[in-house]
Amino acid sequence: MQLLPKKEQDDQQEKKMINRRQFLFRLNLFFVGTFVLFSVLIIRLAVLQFVEGPTLAGVQERISSRNVKTPPIRGNIYDSTGKPIAYSTSTQSLYFTIEPGFNNSEAQALAERLKDVFIKYGNPKEALTIDEIIDNMDLEFRQNTISVPRRIKSGLTNKEIAYFSENRDLFQGIDIVEESIRQYDTSSVAAQLIGYLKKYKGAQDLDYYKKKAEEDDLKLQYLDDEEVGFDGLEYMYQDILRGKNGLKTYPINASGRVVGPAQITKPEQGSDLYLTINENVQLKTEQAIMDQIRHLRSSGNPAEKDGRNASTGYAVAMEVKTGKVIAMASMPDYDPNVWSGGSISPQEWAENFYFIPNGAINGVQPPYKEDRERRKHPSSLVYLGSTQKPLSILVGLNEKLFSTTSTYNDTGAFYFGREGTSRVRIGNAGGHAYGLLDPAKAIARSSNPFMSAMVGNKLYMKYRGDEGVNVWDRYMNQFGLGVLTGSGLIGESAGVVDYFHEAEDASAQSALVRASFGQMGRYTTLQLAQYAATLASRGKRMKPQFVNEIRHSNGDLIQSYKPEILNTVDFPQSYWQEIETGMQQVGVQGFDGFPYRFLRKTGTSEQSVAGKKVNNAVFIAAAPAENPVLAVAVVVPEGGFGGWGAAPIARKIFDAYDDEIGLTGKPNRG
């Protein structure tokens, strides 16, 4: 082994010493650093324990909060004079909130104690059983999540309220909540127009309420057990009537237990609606329909024999200049209080099913319990019949098919189509032949041949093919037929137009000829009222209005009524004068002694149902003739001739309006 020189050995030794000193320095630095770190930790722990300990203990206990929503008091609905139609009354209800760890044995014990309180301090007849109380607790979360309070009992007595308030600490999770109960006028004023309420959890099949589930604002979020508008004006004005939630914000600890008093934000009561509906006119309208149905069913008058199967009737009274709907009746009606509590029993549903829908705005079947029998009768959507004829004359005049001085010889029949099997005869009711007629007399006499030859057939000859049908449709739409009225009511029908199908299945000629005398379109009573008002105003189609004012619960005005013209039809004045002359000459029953000149048109709407033909009574009118104020439309399915089956109802409506409001601007109470 070769030895290194001495100098090299000294250099290696020096390097080893340097490395050792560096290692010892780093080791000492590590120990010093560790000592400092542990010292800081020990000091921080001491501060946490002795200085910040009490504060952090409180934070641990008050780590979060729970918001409990309380529904607002719903706004009221009044008639035009301020009489309440739908209103909310306040009640106190007992609610229970499930705490984490709550078990069945605790539920049994609490239910027994609650039952004793209900019997001792409440109405014994309304006391709940233990099973009912436990069922209302919803321990299996069938209806609510764990955080949603459960309603145990509504309508607490003052003694029950006092007892629970004084002994709140003895009933863990119990709270008293003020809420409202919806009540309706027992006279069932415009029941189908007003609508009804339903539980929110049962109303979410409507798109409107599906969107509410996405609401972030706690004050606008709906409660599952809350009652919401499901039909009519209750639905249409849901946001306005509802108001905003109140909030009870409870501090809770990490275990989910309440650790302090609630912070309370009171709910905001909903706003009130003041309708255009006049209660007295509405009730007299409803009574007039039912009286007429009873009369028709028992009448021995040969002219009224076709009305013996009448079972329903519909009427709308609408102001010509404003569009305000003063009365809307769908009869027979029902008592909306059957929906009290937001639900209806199976028995009550079966008894009221055919009366709940609004037949004045949609097709409603007659109230026959057997489907087989019901299919034998027409719905509330009926053909215009001869009430079409004033508009047919306007179409003919504006299309230059004839003039106001033109005449036509009504021989009692008009024929169209090819000779032989496809030849079609159009005649008058009763086989009448009216002779020489001008347009006004054609309306007064209700001549089917005049309308067929001078309007329907000439319009077909002018345009040839389907274009004539399109032209006809545009005229109908301008007067509110075949389109929505603009009312905004849920479920409103635009009617059923048949002339396009007739043009496709038969011919454009057949479609136009039949449409000209009212047999190619079935419309709602509200559409007929808007149509009558448009005729009476000489071409201004008004939006039907149901609300005069919206007011805050304290009475402050939020929004007032504004009339709205949907469209205007511009015809020469001579055309309007021609149809008005004819409409004032129409023969009608029930208007003897009426103190005003008035425009009117009767209609006998012939319809094939289940292989047989039935006659529906239709009638439109407006008064006074020189300055129309009110337009009325009446439909009585299977009511027979319009002049007999429907007109007497309209007379009573005009009288009621004149008494309450006045056809000349002031009430005419005798």
XYZ file of N, CA, C and O in Angstrom, residues 523-610:
352
model
N -117.483 28.860 -30.637
C -116.750 29.843 -29.848
C -117.274 29.921 -28.419
O -118.365 29.432 -28.104
N -116.476 30.551 -27.563
C -116.852 30.692 -26.157
C -117.804 31.864 -25.980
O -117.891 32.761 -26.831
N -118.468 31.881 -24.850
C -119.385 32.989 -24.558
C -118.623 34.293 -24.371
O -119.120 35.365 -24.734
N -117.415 34.241 -23.810
C -116.608 35.457 -23.680
C -116.229 35.988 -25.065
O -116.238 37.205 -25.289
N -115.909 35.103 -26.001
C -115.625 35.549 -27.364
C -116.857 36.210 -27.985
O -116.741 37.227 -28.673
N -118.030 35.639 -27.728
C -119.263 36.217 -28.270
C -119.520 37.602 -27.685
O -119.976 38.513 -28.389
N -119.239 37.781 -26.387
C -119.431 39.083 -25.757
C -118.460 40.102 -26.345
O -118.827 41.258 -26.606
N -117.212 39.702 -26.542
C -116.237 40.609 -27.148
C -116.640 40.940 -28.585
O -116.517 42.103 -29.020
N -117.128 39.961 -29.303
C -117.615 40.159 -30.674
C -118.780 41.143 -30.698
O -118.814 42.086 -31.500
N -119.741 40.959 -29.782
C -120.903 41.855 -29.719
C -120.477 43.276 -29.382
O -120.997 44.251 -29.940
N -119.518 43.412 -28.462
C -119.032 44.736 -28.082
C -118.283 45.393 -29.242
O -118.348 46.619 -29.422
N -117.564 44.604 -30.045
C -116.849 45.147 -31.198
C -117.825 45.643 -32.254
O -117.613 46.702 -32.866
N -118.890 44.897 -32.471
C -119.937 45.367 -33.378
C -120.539 46.667 -32.869
O -120.716 47.635 -33.614
N -120.861 46.703 -31.570
C -121.545 47.860 -30.983
C -120.664 49.105 -30.977
O -121.168 50.237 -31.066
N -119.352 48.927 -30.865
C -118.431 50.071 -30.828
C -117.973 50.482 -32.215
O -117.128 51.372 -32.346
N -118.502 49.824 -33.222
C -118.122 50.072 -34.615
C -116.633 49.818 -34.846
O -115.937 50.612 -35.462
N -116.183 48.705 -34.316
C -114.872 48.224 -34.718
C -113.753 48.261 -33.711
O -112.619 47.915 -34.053
N -114.011 48.624 -32.459
C -112.952 48.621 -31.454
C -113.049 47.345 -30.626
O -113.986 47.165 -29.857
N -112.062 46.463 -30.812
C -112.059 45.211 -30.027
C -111.298 45.454 -28.733
O -110.086 45.666 -28.737
N -112.024 45.436 -27.624
C -111.450 45.747 -26.322
C -110.978 44.477 -25.614
O -111.588 43.414 -25.728
N -109.899 44.626 -24.873
C -109.432 43.536 -24.027
C -110.384 43.375 -22.843
O -110.689 44.353 -22.154
N -110.884 42.162 -22.593
C -111.741 41.966 -21.413
C -110.951 42.229 -20.129
O -109.855 41.694 -19.952
N -111.513 43.058 -19.261
C -110.841 43.417 -18.009
C -111.661 42.903 -16.832
O -112.890 43.013 -16.829
N -110.968 42.374 -15.839
C -111.639 41.843 -14.655
C -111.266 42.581 -13.378
O -111.923 42.402 -12.355
N -110.207 43.384 -13.430
C -109.711 44.046 -12.218
C -109.735 45.558 -12.402
O -109.116 46.091 -13.322
N -110.477 46.232 -11.515
C -110.551 47.696 -11.522
C -109.307 48.313 -10.904
O -108.724 49.247 -11.447
N -108.931 47.783 -9.741
C -107.818 48.337 -8.979
C -107.081 47.243 -8.231
O -107.665 46.215 -7.877
N -105.809 47.508 -8.003
C -105.009 46.694 -7.090
C -104.565 47.621 -5.977
O -103.977 48.680 -6.234
N -104.869 47.243 -4.734
C -104.537 48.090 -3.587
C -103.703 47.324 -2.573
O -103.862 46.115 -2.393
N -102.816 48.061 -1.914
C -102.048 47.518 -0.804
C -103.006 47.167 0.322
O -104.120 47.696 0.404
N -102.599 46.272 1.198
C -103.469 45.869 2.310
C -103.860 47.044 3.199
O -104.874 46.986 3.894
N -103.072 48.137 3.159
C -103.417 49.330 3.947
C -104.336 50.278 3.187
O -104.686 51.357 3.689
N -104.719 49.902 1.966
C -105.642 50.708 1.187
C -104.995 51.579 0.128
O -105.694 52.148 -0.720
N -103.683 51.711 0.140
C -103.006 52.555 -0.844
C -103.142 51.955 -2.248
O -103.004 50.745 -2.435
N -103.403 52.822 -3.220
C -103.564 52.389 -4.604
C -102.220 51.993 -5.195
O -101.251 52.752 -5.130
N -102.157 50.802 -5.780
C -100.943 50.314 -6.438
C -101.079 50.423 -7.951
O -100.171 50.869 -8.641
N -102.221 50.013 -8.460
C -102.426 50.026 -9.909
C -103.905 50.218 -10.201
O -104.758 49.589 -9.576
N -104.220 51.092 -11.137
C -105.607 51.321 -11.524
C -105.853 50.751 -12.914
O -104.925 50.470 -13.669
N -107.124 50.628 -13.238
C -107.537 50.047 -14.513
C -107.241 50.994 -15.681
O -107.401 52.212 -15.580
N -106.807 50.409 -16.796
C -106.626 51.163 -18.027
C -107.258 50.383 -19.175
O -106.922 49.209 -19.378
N -108.178 50.982 -19.924
C -108.770 50.268 -21.061
C -107.717 49.990 -22.122
O -106.762 50.761 -22.285
N -107.885 48.888 -22.821
C -106.901 48.501 -23.831
C -107.615 48.041 -25.099
O -108.404 47.094 -25.065
N -107.327 48.722 -26.181
C -107.883 48.347 -27.483
C -106.931 47.358 -28.143
O -105.763 47.669 -28.383
N -107.422 46.174 -28.444
C -106.575 45.140 -29.053
C -106.377 45.386 -30.540
O -105.298 45.167 -31.072
N -107.424 45.795 -31.216
C -107.319 46.159 -32.632
C -108.557 46.958 -33.033
O -109.579 46.941 -32.331
N -108.439 47.654 -34.126
C -109.540 48.467 -34.628
C -109.867 48.051 -36.053
O -108.959 47.857 -36.875
N -111.150 47.904 -36.344
C -111.619 47.561 -37.686
C -112.205 48.825 -38.311
O -113.150 49.403 -37.778
N -111.645 49.240 -39.421
C -112.040 50.494 -40.051
C -112.936 50.228 -41.256
O -112.449 49.850 -42.326
N -114.249 50.404 -41.063
C -115.226 50.273 -42.139
C -115.947 51.608 -42.320
O -116.050 52.395 -41.362
N -116.471 51.876 -43.497
C -117.283 53.083 -43.692
C -118.485 53.104 -42.742
O -119.051 52.050 -42.418
N -118.881 54.293 -42.302
C -119.989 54.419 -41.360
C -121.287 53.836 -41.919
O -122.114 53.310 -41.176
N -121.448 53.916 -43.235
C -122.681 53.398 -43.832
C -122.806 51.891 -43.636
O -123.928 51.361 -43.533
N -121.674 51.184 -43.560
C -121.720 49.737 -43.338
C -122.219 49.437 -41.924
O -123.056 48.543 -41.720
N -121.675 50.195 -40.966
C -122.117 49.996 -39.583
C -123.595 50.332 -39.439
O -124.344 49.613 -38.754
N -124.022 51.409 -40.076
C -125.427 51.811 -39.989
C -126.347 50.744 -40.566
O -127.446 50.511 -40.057
N -125.889 50.085 -41.609
C -126.709 49.051 -42.245
C -126.965 47.877 -41.298
O -128.103 47.405 -41.170
N -125.916 47.402 -40.648
C -126.131 46.257 -39.750
C -126.903 46.686 -38.497
O -127.689 45.906 -37.958
N -126.705 47.915 -38.039
C -127.432 48.385 -36.858
C -128.920 48.503 -37.155
O -129.765 48.182 -36.309
N -129.242 48.944 -38.382
C -130.658 49.007 -38.783
C -131.281 47.619 -38.749
O -132.400 47.428 -38.245
N -130.552 46.650 -39.266
C -131.073 45.285 -39.261
C -131.180 44.703 -37.867
O -132.176 44.050 -37.521
N -130.170 44.942 -37.016
C -130.160 44.365 -35.667
C -131.277 44.939 -34.795
O -131.757 44.268 -33.874
N -131.698 46.172 -35.064
C -132.783 46.751 -34.276
C -134.156 46.208 -34.675
O -135.142 46.433 -33.962
N -134.211 45.493 -35.782
C -135.485 44.953 -36.261
C -135.653 43.460 -35.960
O -136.684 42.880 -36.292
N -134.662 42.848 -35.331
C -134.723 41.413 -35.046
C -135.809 41.139 -34.007
O -135.863 41.774 -32.946
N -136.690 40.186 -34.310
C -137.723 39.799 -33.359
C -137.142 39.004 -32.198
O -136.292 38.140 -32.393
N -137.590 39.301 -30.981
C -137.008 38.678 -29.802
C -138.035 38.614 -28.683
O -138.948 39.449 -28.601
N -137.896 37.623 -27.827
C -138.792 37.456 -26.694
C -138.159 38.019 -25.416
O -136.943 38.032 -25.263
N -139.014 38.456 -24.491
C -138.541 38.845 -23.167
C -138.178 40.306 -23.020
O -137.797 40.734 -21.922
N -138.276 41.085 -24.104
C -137.882 42.493 -24.017
C -139.076 43.439 -24.060
O -138.913 44.636 -24.308
N -140.258 42.937 -23.793
C -141.429 43.808 -23.742
C -141.232 44.870 -22.665
O -140.866 44.562 -21.524
N -141.484 46.125 -23.024
C -141.365 47.206 -22.049
C -139.937 47.662 -21.794
O -139.715 48.521 -20.925
N -138.962 47.127 -22.521
C -137.578 47.566 -22.325
C -137.477 49.030 -22.746
O -137.842 49.386 -23.877
N -136.983 49.898 -21.882
C -137.063 51.342 -22.145
C -135.997 51.896 -23.079
O -135.892 53.113 -23.228
N -135.229 51.033 -23.723
C -134.154 51.514 -24.587
C -134.226 50.834 -25.952
O -134.624 49.660 -26.058
N -133.847 51.583 -26.999
C -133.603 50.949 -28.284
C -132.310 50.164 -28.154
O -131.357 50.616 -27.517
N -132.254 48.972 -28.755
C -131.067 48.144 -28.565
C -130.766 47.317 -29.802
O -131.639 47.032 -30.632
N -129.487 46.959 -29.950
C -129.014 46.107 -31.030
C -129.064 44.662 -30.551
O -128.717 44.373 -29.413
N -129.455 43.743 -31.418
C -129.524 42.334 -30.987
C -129.490 41.416 -32.201
O -129.789 41.827 -33.321
N -129.127 40.195 -31.950
C -129.230 39.152 -32.963
C -129.395 37.817 -32.267
O -128.620 37.447 -31.383
N -130.442 37.123 -32.659
C -130.692 35.782 -32.132
C -129.938 34.758 -32.970
O -129.573 35.020 -34.121
N -129.716 33.597 -32.391
C -129.070 32.520 -33.118
C -129.589 31.172 -32.662
O -129.719 30.928 -31.460
N -129.902 30.327 -33.630
C -130.255 28.945 -33.329
C -129.147 28.084 -33.925
O -129.092 27.859 -35.129
N -128.263 27.673 -33.046
C -127.053 26.979 -33.470
C -127.338 25.488 -33.600
O -127.482 24.779 -32.605
N -127.411 25.032 -34.858
C -127.709 23.619 -35.111
C -126.436 22.798 -35.042
O -125.417 23.150 -35.621
N -126.494 21.709 -34.316
C -125.298 20.898 -34.091
C -125.661 19.420 -34.075
O -126.700 19.025 -33.528
N -124.799 18.616 -34.674
C -124.999 17.173 -34.672
C -124.213 16.563 -33.519
O -122.990 16.734 -33.428
N -124.917 15.875 -32.620
C -124.293 15.261 -31.456
C -124.801 13.826 -31.336
O -126.011 13.602 -31.223
N -123.855 12.894 -31.341
C -124.195 11.473 -31.191
C -125.272 11.035 -32.186
O -126.206 10.308 -31.843
